[in-house]
Amino acid sequence: MTNTGSSERAFPQADTTLMLSLIHGNARAFELDLSGLRVVVPADNGYLAAAATLALVAGAASVTAITPQTNRFRSAEEAAEATLALASLAGLNRNLSIEERIDHQTCRTTNLLVSSDPIRPVTRSIIERLPDRAVVALLHEAWMSIKGEVDVEACREHGVPISAVNESHPLVGGADYQPALCLELFSVAEVAVANAAVALICDNPLADNLERGLREAGAQVVVFSRADLVFEHSWDAVVLALRPMDEPRLGIRDLGLIAKAAPEATIIQYWGDIDRKAARYFELTVWPPRTPGKGQWGLPLETLGPEPVLRRITGALKAAQLILSGAPTQPGGLAQILAPNDVFDED
C-alpha cells in the first residue's frame, strides 16, 4: 500500500528507543544487507524517519536524508532532527548527512534511491546521473505506481531498475495492515462494522485483503469494480479503494448514482479521491469529511503505529537489495520490478 507521502504524524521522543528496537529486529528478520551502498532516503519527523537508520544498521556506507520543504503541515527542521536523533541513538550518525535536495554529486554516487516525498518525482535529470550500479526503490507494490512518480522511460534508457515491494509477503504483513487500516476508517467514521452492509468499490489486488478483513469483522460485503455497478440496497457504507487519477474516482456522475443506490450510506475513502463538493450537493456523508490530500489514503499507515511502517520500509529496502544483486523475482516473492505497463495512466 502506498501512502508514500511524508508523514504528518510525529513520533514522541520517548518512542525512539522502541523504533530503534524495531529497526534492529526488522533488519535481522529480513536479512537486510546494504553493505557498501550509498543510499538516499527521505528525512521525516514521523515513522519514515527510521529509513535512514535502518539503511545504516544494514551496513550502508553512507546515507543522505533529504528534508521536505517547510509548510504549515511539516517542518524541514523537525524532519532533520527526528531523522538524526534515531541515527545518533544507534551510534551511526557519522555516516548520515542531511540535505535540502539531491545535488549532482550525490546523484553520481547513489546506489539506492528511495522514491518518496520529498525525493519524488524521480526525474530524468536525476536518473541520468546515477552510477552504473543503481536502483530506484518504491515504498509500495509495482501495480500501485502512478504516472509521474518515476520517469520509467529514463530508467529503461539508462538501465536503472525500479524495485517494488510485495506488501502481502508474510514478512511485510500487508495482508494484515491493509484491512486493519480500513477498519480504523470505519471506527473514526463511527460506522459499526458488525452486520454492516458494505459496498466495496475496488478493481485491484487490494480487494481480497479488504473483503476478507471486513468479513472477519462481521460485515456483509459485495465487491464492485466500478461505482456505476452498485445496486440499490440498504447499504451502511460504500468503501472506495481505487487508484487515484487526475480526476476524482468518485465524481459528480458516480456520486449521483450512489445517491440513488445508497442514500443513507457513509462513503469511506480508503484510496482514490472523491469530489466532496458534489457529495455535499447530493447530501451524501463522506469520510474523511475533508480531503486528506490529492492521491492520499483516507488515513496514513502511521495511524496503526510504527510496526507496519517499519516492516514496509524494510521490505522496500530488501527488495532493492535483491534487485540490485541481480536476484530473480518470482510470483509471491518479496521483490518486484516495475514494468512500464504497471504504471497507472488514465490516458
mmCIF file of C-alpha atoms in Angstrom:
data_model
loop_
_atom_site.group_PDB
_atom_site.id
_atom_site.type_symbol
_atom_site.label_atom_id
_atom_site.label_comp_id
_atom_site.label_asym_id
_atom_site.label_seq_id
_atom_site.Cartn_x
_atom_site.Cartn_y
_atom_site.Cartn_z
ATOM 1 C CA MET A 1 0.000 0.000 0.000
ATOM 2 C CA THR A 2 1.156 3.227 -0.940
ATOM 3 C CA ASN A 3 0.890 6.185 1.394
ATOM 4 C CA THR A 4 4.325 7.265 0.291
ATOM 5 C CA GLY A 5 3.976 10.954 1.156
ATOM 6 C CA SER A 6 5.790 12.392 4.120
ATOM 7 C CA SER A 7 4.105 11.577 7.398
ATOM 8 C CA GLU A 8 2.260 14.273 9.330
ATOM 9 C CA ARG A 9 2.336 12.162 12.488
ATOM 10 C CA ALA A 10 5.416 12.979 14.561
ATOM 11 C CA PHE A 11 6.519 10.248 16.910
ATOM 12 C CA PRO A 12 7.139 11.158 20.570
ATOM 13 C CA GLN A 13 10.795 11.396 21.546
ATOM 14 C CA ALA A 14 10.184 8.563 24.018
ATOM 15 C CA ASP A 15 9.387 6.298 21.066
ATOM 16 C CA THR A 16 12.926 6.477 19.671
ATOM 17 C CA THR A 17 14.015 3.506 21.798
ATOM 18 C CA LEU A 18 11.056 1.434 20.576
ATOM 19 C CA MET A 19 11.756 2.404 16.980
ATOM 20 C CA LEU A 20 15.426 1.520 17.292
ATOM 21 C CA SER A 21 14.414 -1.895 18.625
ATOM 22 C CA LEU A 22 12.072 -2.364 15.665
ATOM 23 C CA ILE A 23 14.806 -1.260 13.252
ATOM 24 C CA HIS A 24 17.260 -3.858 14.535
ATOM 25 C CA GLY A 25 14.575 -6.559 14.692
ATOM 26 C CA ASN A 26 13.424 -5.943 11.129
ATOM 27 C CA ALA A 27 16.972 -5.763 9.776
ATOM 28 C CA ARG A 28 17.568 -9.237 11.230
ATOM 29 C CA ALA A 29 14.209 -10.702 10.166
ATOM 30 C CA PHE A 30 14.581 -9.518 6.561
ATOM 31 C CA GLU A 31 18.326 -10.284 6.489
ATOM 32 C CA LEU A 32 18.810 -6.778 5.141
ATOM 33 C CA ASP A 33 22.336 -6.207 3.832
ATOM 34 C CA LEU A 34 23.205 -2.897 2.210
ATOM 35 C CA SER A 35 26.928 -3.217 2.825
ATOM 36 C CA GLY A 36 28.954 -0.638 0.966
ATOM 37 C CA LEU A 37 25.964 1.012 -0.706
ATOM 38 C CA ARG A 38 25.329 4.736 -0.799
ATOM 39 C CA VAL A 39 21.677 5.344 -0.057
ATOM 40 C CA VAL A 40 19.334 8.330 -0.387
ATOM 41 C CA VAL A 41 16.149 8.375 1.720
ATOM 42 C CA PRO A 42 13.625 10.962 2.886
ATOM 43 C CA ALA A 43 14.110 12.758 6.186
ATOM 44 C CA ASP A 44 10.909 12.766 8.200
ATOM 45 C CA ASN A 45 9.542 13.641 11.616
ATOM 46 C CA GLY A 46 7.252 10.596 11.554
ATOM 47 C CA TYR A 47 7.991 6.900 11.401
ATOM 48 C CA LEU A 48 9.564 7.240 7.957
ATOM 49 C CA ALA A 49 12.491 8.829 9.806
ATOM 50 C CA ALA A 50 13.577 5.249 10.513
ATOM 51 C CA ALA A 51 14.587 4.694 6.876
ATOM 52 C CA ALA A 52 17.971 6.397 7.303
ATOM 53 C CA THR A 53 18.926 4.492 10.450
ATOM 54 C CA LEU A 54 17.637 1.222 9.013
ATOM 55 C CA ALA A 55 19.923 1.616 5.997
ATOM 56 C CA LEU A 56 22.889 2.396 8.264
ATOM 57 C CA VAL A 57 22.171 -0.568 10.551
ATOM 58 C CA ALA A 58 22.130 -2.735 7.402
ATOM 59 C CA GLY A 59 25.672 -1.618 6.581
ATOM 60 C CA ALA A 60 25.189 1.245 4.123
ATOM 61 C CA ALA A 61 28.437 3.114 3.532
ATOM 62 C CA SER A 62 26.594 6.407 3.722
ATOM 63 C CA VAL A 63 23.057 7.722 3.851
ATOM 64 C CA THR A 64 21.797 11.083 2.636
ATOM 65 C CA ALA A 65 18.410 12.108 4.023
ATOM 66 C CA ILE A 66 16.512 14.758 2.049
ATOM 67 C CA THR A 67 14.326 17.140 4.052
ATOM 68 C CA PRO A 68 10.847 18.244 2.941
ATOM 69 C CA GLN A 69 10.026 21.858 2.245
ATOM 70 C CA THR A 70 8.678 23.579 5.323
ATOM 71 C CA ASN A 71 4.960 24.355 5.179
ATOM 72 C CA ARG A 72 2.071 24.563 7.636
ATOM 73 C CA PHE A 73 1.862 20.759 7.786
ATOM 74 C CA ARG A 74 5.506 19.821 8.223
ATOM 75 C CA SER A 75 8.871 21.290 9.163
ATOM 76 C CA ALA A 76 12.184 20.610 7.469
ATOM 77 C CA GLU A 77 13.968 21.292 10.746
ATOM 78 C CA GLU A 78 11.830 18.812 12.684
ATOM 79 C CA ALA A 79 12.303 16.174 9.981
ATOM 80 C CA ALA A 80 16.067 16.624 10.143
ATOM 81 C CA GLU A 81 16.090 16.475 13.956
ATOM 82 C CA ALA A 82 13.944 13.326 14.156
ATOM 83 C CA THR A 83 15.966 11.532 11.475
ATOM 84 C CA LEU A 84 19.271 12.479 13.116
ATOM 85 C CA ALA A 85 18.021 11.544 16.605
ATOM 86 C CA LEU A 86 17.440 7.911 15.617
ATOM 87 C CA ALA A 87 20.799 7.610 13.884
ATOM 88 C CA SER A 88 22.520 9.177 16.891
ATOM 89 C CA LEU A 89 20.828 6.758 19.277
ATOM 90 C CA ALA A 90 22.161 3.921 17.121
ATOM 91 C CA GLY A 91 25.629 5.479 17.143
ATOM 92 C CA LEU A 92 25.648 5.709 13.350
ATOM 93 C CA ASN A 93 25.119 9.420 12.728
ATOM 94 C CA ARG A 94 28.690 9.917 11.459
ATOM 95 C CA ASN A 95 27.670 8.298 8.173
ATOM 96 C CA LEU A 96 24.456 10.314 7.838
ATOM 97 C CA SER A 97 24.135 13.651 6.074
ATOM 98 C CA ILE A 98 21.002 15.786 5.996
ATOM 99 C CA GLU A 99 20.429 17.788 2.824
ATOM 100 C CA GLU A 100 17.713 20.004 1.368
ATOM 101 C CA ARG A 101 17.956 18.484 -2.108
ATOM 102 C CA ILE A 102 19.755 15.887 -4.200
ATOM 103 C CA ASP A 103 22.669 17.633 -5.860
ATOM 104 C CA HIS A 104 24.515 16.355 -8.908
ATOM 105 C CA GLN A 105 27.390 14.876 -6.908
ATOM 106 C CA THR A 106 25.003 12.922 -4.674
ATOM 107 C CA CYS A 107 23.273 11.514 -7.755
ATOM 108 C CA ARG A 108 26.577 10.320 -9.215
ATOM 109 C CA THR A 109 27.403 8.242 -6.122
ATOM 110 C CA THR A 110 23.948 6.924 -5.154
ATOM 111 C CA ASN A 111 23.355 3.178 -5.435
ATOM 112 C CA LEU A 112 19.898 3.053 -3.830
ATOM 113 C CA LEU A 113 17.432 5.912 -4.209
ATOM 114 C CA VAL A 114 14.141 5.685 -2.314
ATOM 115 C CA SER A 115 11.229 7.231 -4.207
ATOM 116 C CA SER A 116 9.139 9.117 -1.668
ATOM 117 C CA ASP A 117 8.350 12.710 -0.827
ATOM 118 C CA PRO A 118 10.365 14.923 -0.820
ATOM 119 C CA ILE A 119 12.607 12.978 -3.224
ATOM 120 C CA ARG A 120 9.988 12.235 -5.847
ATOM 121 C CA PRO A 121 9.278 12.762 -8.622
ATOM 122 C CA VAL A 122 12.438 10.910 -9.633
ATOM 123 C CA THR A 123 13.130 12.799 -12.824
ATOM 124 C CA ARG A 124 15.263 12.128 -15.889
ATOM 125 C CA SER A 125 17.869 14.636 -14.666
ATOM 126 C CA ILE A 126 18.348 12.526 -11.519
ATOM 127 C CA ILE A 127 18.294 9.166 -13.278
ATOM 128 C CA GLU A 128 20.815 10.028 -15.981
ATOM 129 C CA ARG A 129 23.376 10.956 -13.306
ATOM 130 C CA LEU A 130 23.082 7.742 -11.295
ATOM 131 C CA PRO A 131 26.063 5.353 -11.471
ATOM 132 C CA ASP A 132 26.048 2.075 -13.384
ATOM 133 C CA ARG A 133 25.109 0.149 -10.229
ATOM 134 C CA ALA A 134 21.932 1.825 -9.015
ATOM 135 C CA VAL A 135 18.292 1.088 -8.252
ATOM 136 C CA VAL A 136 15.242 3.262 -7.599
ATOM 137 C CA ALA A 137 13.203 1.789 -4.741
ATOM 138 C CA LEU A 138 9.452 2.220 -4.383
ATOM 139 C CA LEU A 139 7.827 2.027 -0.946
ATOM 140 C CA HIS A 140 4.834 0.183 -2.363
ATOM 141 C CA GLU A 141 3.824 -2.508 -4.835
ATOM 142 C CA ALA A 142 4.599 -2.173 -8.524
ATOM 143 C CA TRP A 143 0.927 -2.044 -9.586
ATOM 144 C CA MET A 144 0.307 0.938 -7.270
ATOM 145 C CA SER A 145 2.607 3.229 -9.276
ATOM 146 C CA ILE A 146 1.112 6.365 -10.748
ATOM 147 C CA LYS A 147 2.338 8.244 -13.799
ATOM 148 C CA GLY A 148 4.943 10.868 -12.908
ATOM 149 C CA GLU A 149 6.254 9.232 -9.736
ATOM 150 C CA VAL A 150 9.372 7.971 -11.526
ATOM 151 C CA ASP A 151 10.499 8.625 -15.095
ATOM 152 C CA VAL A 152 10.192 4.984 -16.167
ATOM 153 C CA GLU A 153 11.380 5.622 -19.709
ATOM 154 C CA ALA A 154 14.560 7.314 -18.468
ATOM 155 C CA CYS A 155 15.213 4.372 -16.148
ATOM 156 C CA ARG A 156 14.803 1.985 -19.068
ATOM 157 C CA GLU A 157 17.138 4.001 -21.283
ATOM 158 C CA HIS A 158 19.851 4.162 -18.620
ATOM 159 C CA GLY A 159 19.466 0.607 -17.351
ATOM 160 C CA VAL A 160 18.287 1.619 -13.867
ATOM 161 C CA PRO A 161 15.841 -0.938 -12.423
ATOM 162 C CA ILE A 162 12.877 0.181 -10.332
ATOM 163 C CA SER A 163 12.244 -2.130 -7.403
ATOM 164 C CA ALA A 164 8.922 -2.517 -5.599
ATOM 165 C CA VAL A 165 7.828 -4.497 -2.558
ATOM 166 C CA ASN A 166 5.193 -7.206 -2.334
ATOM 167 C CA GLU A 167 3.267 -5.830 0.619
ATOM 168 C CA SER A 168 1.348 -9.076 1.055
ATOM 169 C CA HIS A 169 4.557 -11.024 1.639
ATOM 170 C CA PRO A 170 4.420 -12.571 5.141
ATOM 171 C CA LEU A 171 7.436 -10.577 6.343
ATOM 172 C CA VAL A 172 5.859 -7.283 5.269
ATOM 173 C CA GLY A 173 2.352 -8.044 6.518
ATOM 174 C CA GLY A 174 0.164 -6.034 4.174
ATOM 175 C CA ALA A 175 -2.479 -8.757 4.292
ATOM 176 C CA ASP A 176 -2.958 -7.705 7.915
ATOM 177 C CA TYR A 177 -2.350 -3.967 7.927
ATOM 178 C CA GLN A 178 -4.353 -3.161 4.796
ATOM 179 C CA PRO A 179 -7.680 -4.377 6.265
ATOM 180 C CA ALA A 180 -6.694 -3.017 9.692
ATOM 181 C CA LEU A 181 -6.398 0.463 8.191
ATOM 182 C CA CYS A 182 -9.813 0.043 6.548
ATOM 183 C CA LEU A 183 -11.369 -0.969 9.875
ATOM 184 C CA GLU A 184 -9.742 2.040 11.536
ATOM 185 C CA LEU A 185 -11.520 4.235 8.991
ATOM 186 C CA PHE A 186 -14.830 2.653 9.992
ATOM 187 C CA SER A 187 -14.006 3.373 13.620
ATOM 188 C CA VAL A 188 -13.192 7.063 13.160
ATOM 189 C CA ALA A 189 -16.218 7.443 10.862
ATOM 190 C CA GLU A 190 -18.329 5.909 13.667
ATOM 191 C CA VAL A 191 -19.775 3.258 11.371
ATOM 192 C CA ALA A 192 -20.300 -0.080 13.107
ATOM 193 C CA VAL A 193 -18.715 -2.883 11.084
ATOM 194 C CA ALA A 194 -20.520 -5.832 12.656
ATOM 195 C CA ASN A 195 -23.515 -6.782 10.471
ATOM 196 C CA ALA A 196 -22.929 -3.733 8.243
ATOM 197 C CA ALA A 197 -23.874 -3.965 4.570
ATOM 198 C CA VAL A 198 -20.769 -2.753 2.724
ATOM 199 C CA ALA A 199 -20.310 -1.995 -0.976
ATOM 200 C CA LEU A 200 -16.587 -2.205 -1.707
ATOM 201 C CA ILE A 201 -15.623 -0.425 -4.940
ATOM 202 C CA CYS A 202 -12.273 -1.935 -5.895
ATOM 203 C CA ASP A 203 -10.816 -3.258 -9.148
ATOM 204 C CA ASN A 204 -7.302 -4.074 -7.952
ATOM 205 C CA PRO A 205 -5.380 -6.524 -5.721
ATOM 206 C CA LEU A 206 -6.487 -4.698 -2.553
ATOM 207 C CA ALA A 207 -9.929 -6.256 -2.947
ATOM 208 C CA ASP A 208 -9.121 -9.671 -1.493
ATOM 209 C CA ASN A 209 -7.471 -8.374 1.691
ATOM 210 C CA LEU A 210 -10.087 -5.677 2.286
ATOM 211 C CA GLU A 211 -13.017 -8.008 1.679
ATOM 212 C CA ARG A 212 -11.544 -10.647 3.971
ATOM 213 C CA GLY A 213 -10.864 -8.138 6.746
ATOM 214 C CA LEU A 214 -14.364 -6.687 6.577
ATOM 215 C CA ARG A 215 -15.993 -10.127 6.566
ATOM 216 C CA GLU A 216 -13.902 -11.268 9.540
ATOM 217 C CA ALA A 217 -15.099 -8.148 11.385
ATOM 218 C CA GLY A 218 -18.705 -9.221 10.728
ATOM 219 C CA ALA A 219 -19.618 -7.120 7.693
ATOM 220 C CA GLN A 220 -21.634 -8.331 4.708
ATOM 221 C CA VAL A 221 -19.582 -7.303 1.687
ATOM 222 C CA VAL A 222 -20.216 -7.083 -2.043
ATOM 223 C CA VAL A 223 -17.290 -6.081 -4.273
ATOM 224 C CA PHE A 224 -17.901 -3.867 -7.316
ATOM 225 C CA SER A 225 -15.263 -2.990 -9.901
ATOM 226 C CA ARG A 226 -16.967 0.325 -10.713
ATOM 227 C CA ALA A 227 -19.195 2.752 -8.873
ATOM 228 C CA ASP A 228 -21.907 2.564 -11.528
ATOM 229 C CA LEU A 229 -22.385 -1.132 -10.760
ATOM 230 C CA VAL A 230 -23.500 -0.561 -7.174
ATOM 231 C CA PHE A 231 -27.137 -1.592 -6.996
ATOM 232 C CA GLU A 232 -29.866 -0.193 -4.764
ATOM 233 C CA HIS A 233 -29.726 -1.663 -1.288
ATOM 234 C CA SER A 234 -29.785 -0.571 2.338
ATOM 235 C CA TRP A 235 -26.010 -0.055 2.359
ATOM 236 C CA ASP A 236 -24.414 1.163 5.573
ATOM 237 C CA ALA A 237 -21.108 2.025 3.914
ATOM 238 C CA VAL A 238 -19.610 2.402 0.464
ATOM 239 C CA VAL A 239 -15.825 1.936 0.536
ATOM 240 C CA LEU A 240 -13.752 3.438 -2.269
ATOM 241 C CA ALA A 241 -10.441 1.652 -2.943
ATOM 242 C CA LEU A 242 -9.396 2.685 -6.475
ATOM 243 C CA ARG A 243 -6.058 4.038 -7.634
ATOM 244 C CA PRO A 244 -6.086 7.856 -7.873
ATOM 245 C CA MET A 245 -6.384 9.607 -11.223
ATOM 246 C CA ASP A 246 -6.142 13.253 -12.247
ATOM 247 C CA GLU A 247 -9.903 13.474 -11.750
ATOM 248 C CA PRO A 248 -11.680 12.157 -8.608
ATOM 249 C CA ARG A 249 -12.535 8.452 -8.743
ATOM 250 C CA LEU A 250 -15.970 9.383 -7.428
ATOM 251 C CA GLY A 251 -17.062 12.414 -9.433
ATOM 252 C CA ILE A 252 -20.450 14.026 -9.809
ATOM 253 C CA ARG A 253 -21.841 11.317 -12.135
ATOM 254 C CA ASP A 254 -20.902 8.376 -9.903
ATOM 255 C CA LEU A 255 -21.971 10.201 -6.766
ATOM 256 C CA GLY A 256 -25.351 10.862 -8.348
ATOM 257 C CA LEU A 257 -25.730 7.125 -8.941
ATOM 258 C CA ILE A 258 -24.635 6.306 -5.392
ATOM 259 C CA ALA A 259 -27.125 8.850 -4.055
ATOM 260 C CA LYS A 260 -29.866 6.716 -5.643
ATOM 261 C CA ALA A 261 -28.407 3.326 -4.753
ATOM 262 C CA ALA A 262 -27.163 4.097 -1.235
ATOM 263 C CA PRO A 263 -28.542 7.435 0.004
ATOM 264 C CA GLU A 264 -28.027 6.636 3.699
ATOM 265 C CA ALA A 265 -24.573 5.087 3.388
ATOM 266 C CA THR A 266 -21.357 6.672 4.617
ATOM 267 C CA ILE A 267 -18.853 6.844 1.752
ATOM 268 C CA ILE A 268 -15.425 5.912 3.104
ATOM 269 C CA GLN A 269 -12.319 6.947 1.179
ATOM 270 C CA TYR A 270 -9.736 4.210 1.593
ATOM 271 C CA TRP A 271 -7.862 5.207 -1.584
ATOM 272 C CA GLY A 272 -8.900 7.312 -4.555
ATOM 273 C CA ASP A 273 -10.184 10.868 -4.466
ATOM 274 C CA ILE A 274 -13.796 11.959 -4.011
ATOM 275 C CA ASP A 275 -15.460 15.144 -5.274
ATOM 276 C CA ARG A 276 -16.641 16.339 -1.888
ATOM 277 C CA LYS A 277 -18.419 19.366 -3.304
ATOM 278 C CA ALA A 278 -20.553 17.061 -5.428
ATOM 279 C CA ALA A 279 -21.105 14.774 -2.442
ATOM 280 C CA ARG A 280 -22.479 17.708 -0.445
ATOM 281 C CA TYR A 281 -24.775 18.574 -3.335
ATOM 282 C CA PHE A 282 -26.278 15.077 -3.135
ATOM 283 C CA GLU A 283 -26.321 15.277 0.691
ATOM 284 C CA LEU A 284 -24.028 12.278 0.976
ATOM 285 C CA THR A 285 -21.834 11.644 4.021
ATOM 286 C CA VAL A 286 -18.139 11.225 3.192
ATOM 287 C CA TRP A 287 -15.313 10.222 5.491
ATOM 288 C CA PRO A 288 -12.859 11.811 5.961
ATOM 289 C CA PRO A 289 -15.051 14.914 5.646
ATOM 290 C CA ARG A 290 -12.098 16.921 4.284
ATOM 291 C CA THR A 291 -9.794 15.592 1.607
ATOM 292 C CA PRO A 292 -6.616 14.040 3.061
ATOM 293 C CA GLY A 293 -4.722 15.426 0.066
ATOM 294 C CA LYS A 294 -4.839 14.596 -3.623
ATOM 295 C CA GLY A 295 -3.930 10.972 -4.202
ATOM 296 C CA GLN A 296 -3.520 10.224 -0.494
ATOM 297 C CA TRP A 297 -5.064 7.431 1.555
ATOM 298 C CA GLY A 298 -8.050 8.130 3.786
ATOM 299 C CA LEU A 299 -5.760 7.537 6.752
ATOM 300 C CA PRO A 300 -1.973 7.216 6.650
ATOM 301 C CA LEU A 301 -0.441 3.873 7.576
ATOM 302 C CA GLU A 302 1.222 5.652 10.520
ATOM 303 C CA THR A 303 -2.206 5.616 12.185
ATOM 304 C CA LEU A 304 -1.568 1.962 13.065
ATOM 305 C CA GLY A 305 1.721 2.748 14.821
ATOM 306 C CA PRO A 306 5.365 2.181 13.887
ATOM 307 C CA GLU A 307 5.404 -1.584 13.269
ATOM 308 C CA PRO A 308 3.635 -1.767 9.873
ATOM 309 C CA VAL A 309 5.512 1.303 8.648
ATOM 310 C CA LEU A 310 8.883 -0.169 9.640
ATOM 311 C CA ARG A 311 8.049 -3.507 8.028
ATOM 312 C CA ARG A 312 7.072 -1.843 4.766
ATOM 313 C CA ILE A 313 10.214 0.320 4.713
ATOM 314 C CA THR A 314 12.413 -2.694 5.464
ATOM 315 C CA GLY A 315 10.630 -4.703 2.780
ATOM 316 C CA ALA A 316 11.236 -1.953 0.245
ATOM 317 C CA LEU A 317 14.950 -1.758 1.078
ATOM 318 C CA LYS A 318 15.247 -5.544 0.953
ATOM 319 C CA ALA A 319 13.525 -5.628 -2.426
ATOM 320 C CA ALA A 320 16.007 -3.034 -3.694
ATOM 321 C CA GLN A 321 18.888 -5.112 -2.299
ATOM 322 C CA LEU A 322 17.644 -8.209 -4.149
ATOM 323 C CA ILE A 323 17.095 -6.391 -7.453
ATOM 324 C CA LEU A 324 20.485 -4.677 -7.237
ATOM 325 C CA SER A 325 22.172 -8.045 -6.643
ATOM 326 C CA GLY A 326 20.517 -9.491 -9.752
ATOM 327 C CA ALA A 327 18.361 -11.961 -7.829
ATOM 328 C CA PRO A 328 15.421 -13.191 -9.946
ATOM 329 C CA THR A 329 11.903 -12.152 -8.993
ATOM 330 C CA GLN A 330 9.154 -14.721 -8.640
ATOM 331 C CA PRO A 331 5.392 -14.671 -8.030
ATOM 332 C CA GLY A 332 4.714 -14.264 -4.320
ATOM 333 C CA GLY A 333 8.305 -13.243 -3.639
ATOM 334 C CA LEU A 334 9.196 -10.119 -1.687
ATOM 335 C CA ALA A 335 10.816 -8.204 -4.552
ATOM 336 C CA GLN A 336 9.088 -6.881 -7.649
ATOM 337 C CA ILE A 337 10.369 -4.933 -10.663
ATOM 338 C CA LEU A 338 8.299 -2.109 -12.079
ATOM 339 C CA ALA A 339 7.474 -2.577 -15.745
ATOM 340 C CA PRO A 340 6.101 0.253 -17.936
ATOM 341 C CA ASN A 341 2.654 -1.374 -18.071
ATOM 342 C CA ASP A 342 2.474 -1.303 -14.248
ATOM 343 C CA VAL A 343 2.273 2.492 -14.258
ATOM 344 C CA PHE A 344 -1.261 3.788 -13.995
ATOM 345 C CA ASP A 345 -2.127 6.245 -16.747
ATOM 346 C CA GLU A 346 -5.757 7.080 -17.349
ATOM 347 C CA ASP A 347 -4.946 8.224 -20.866
#
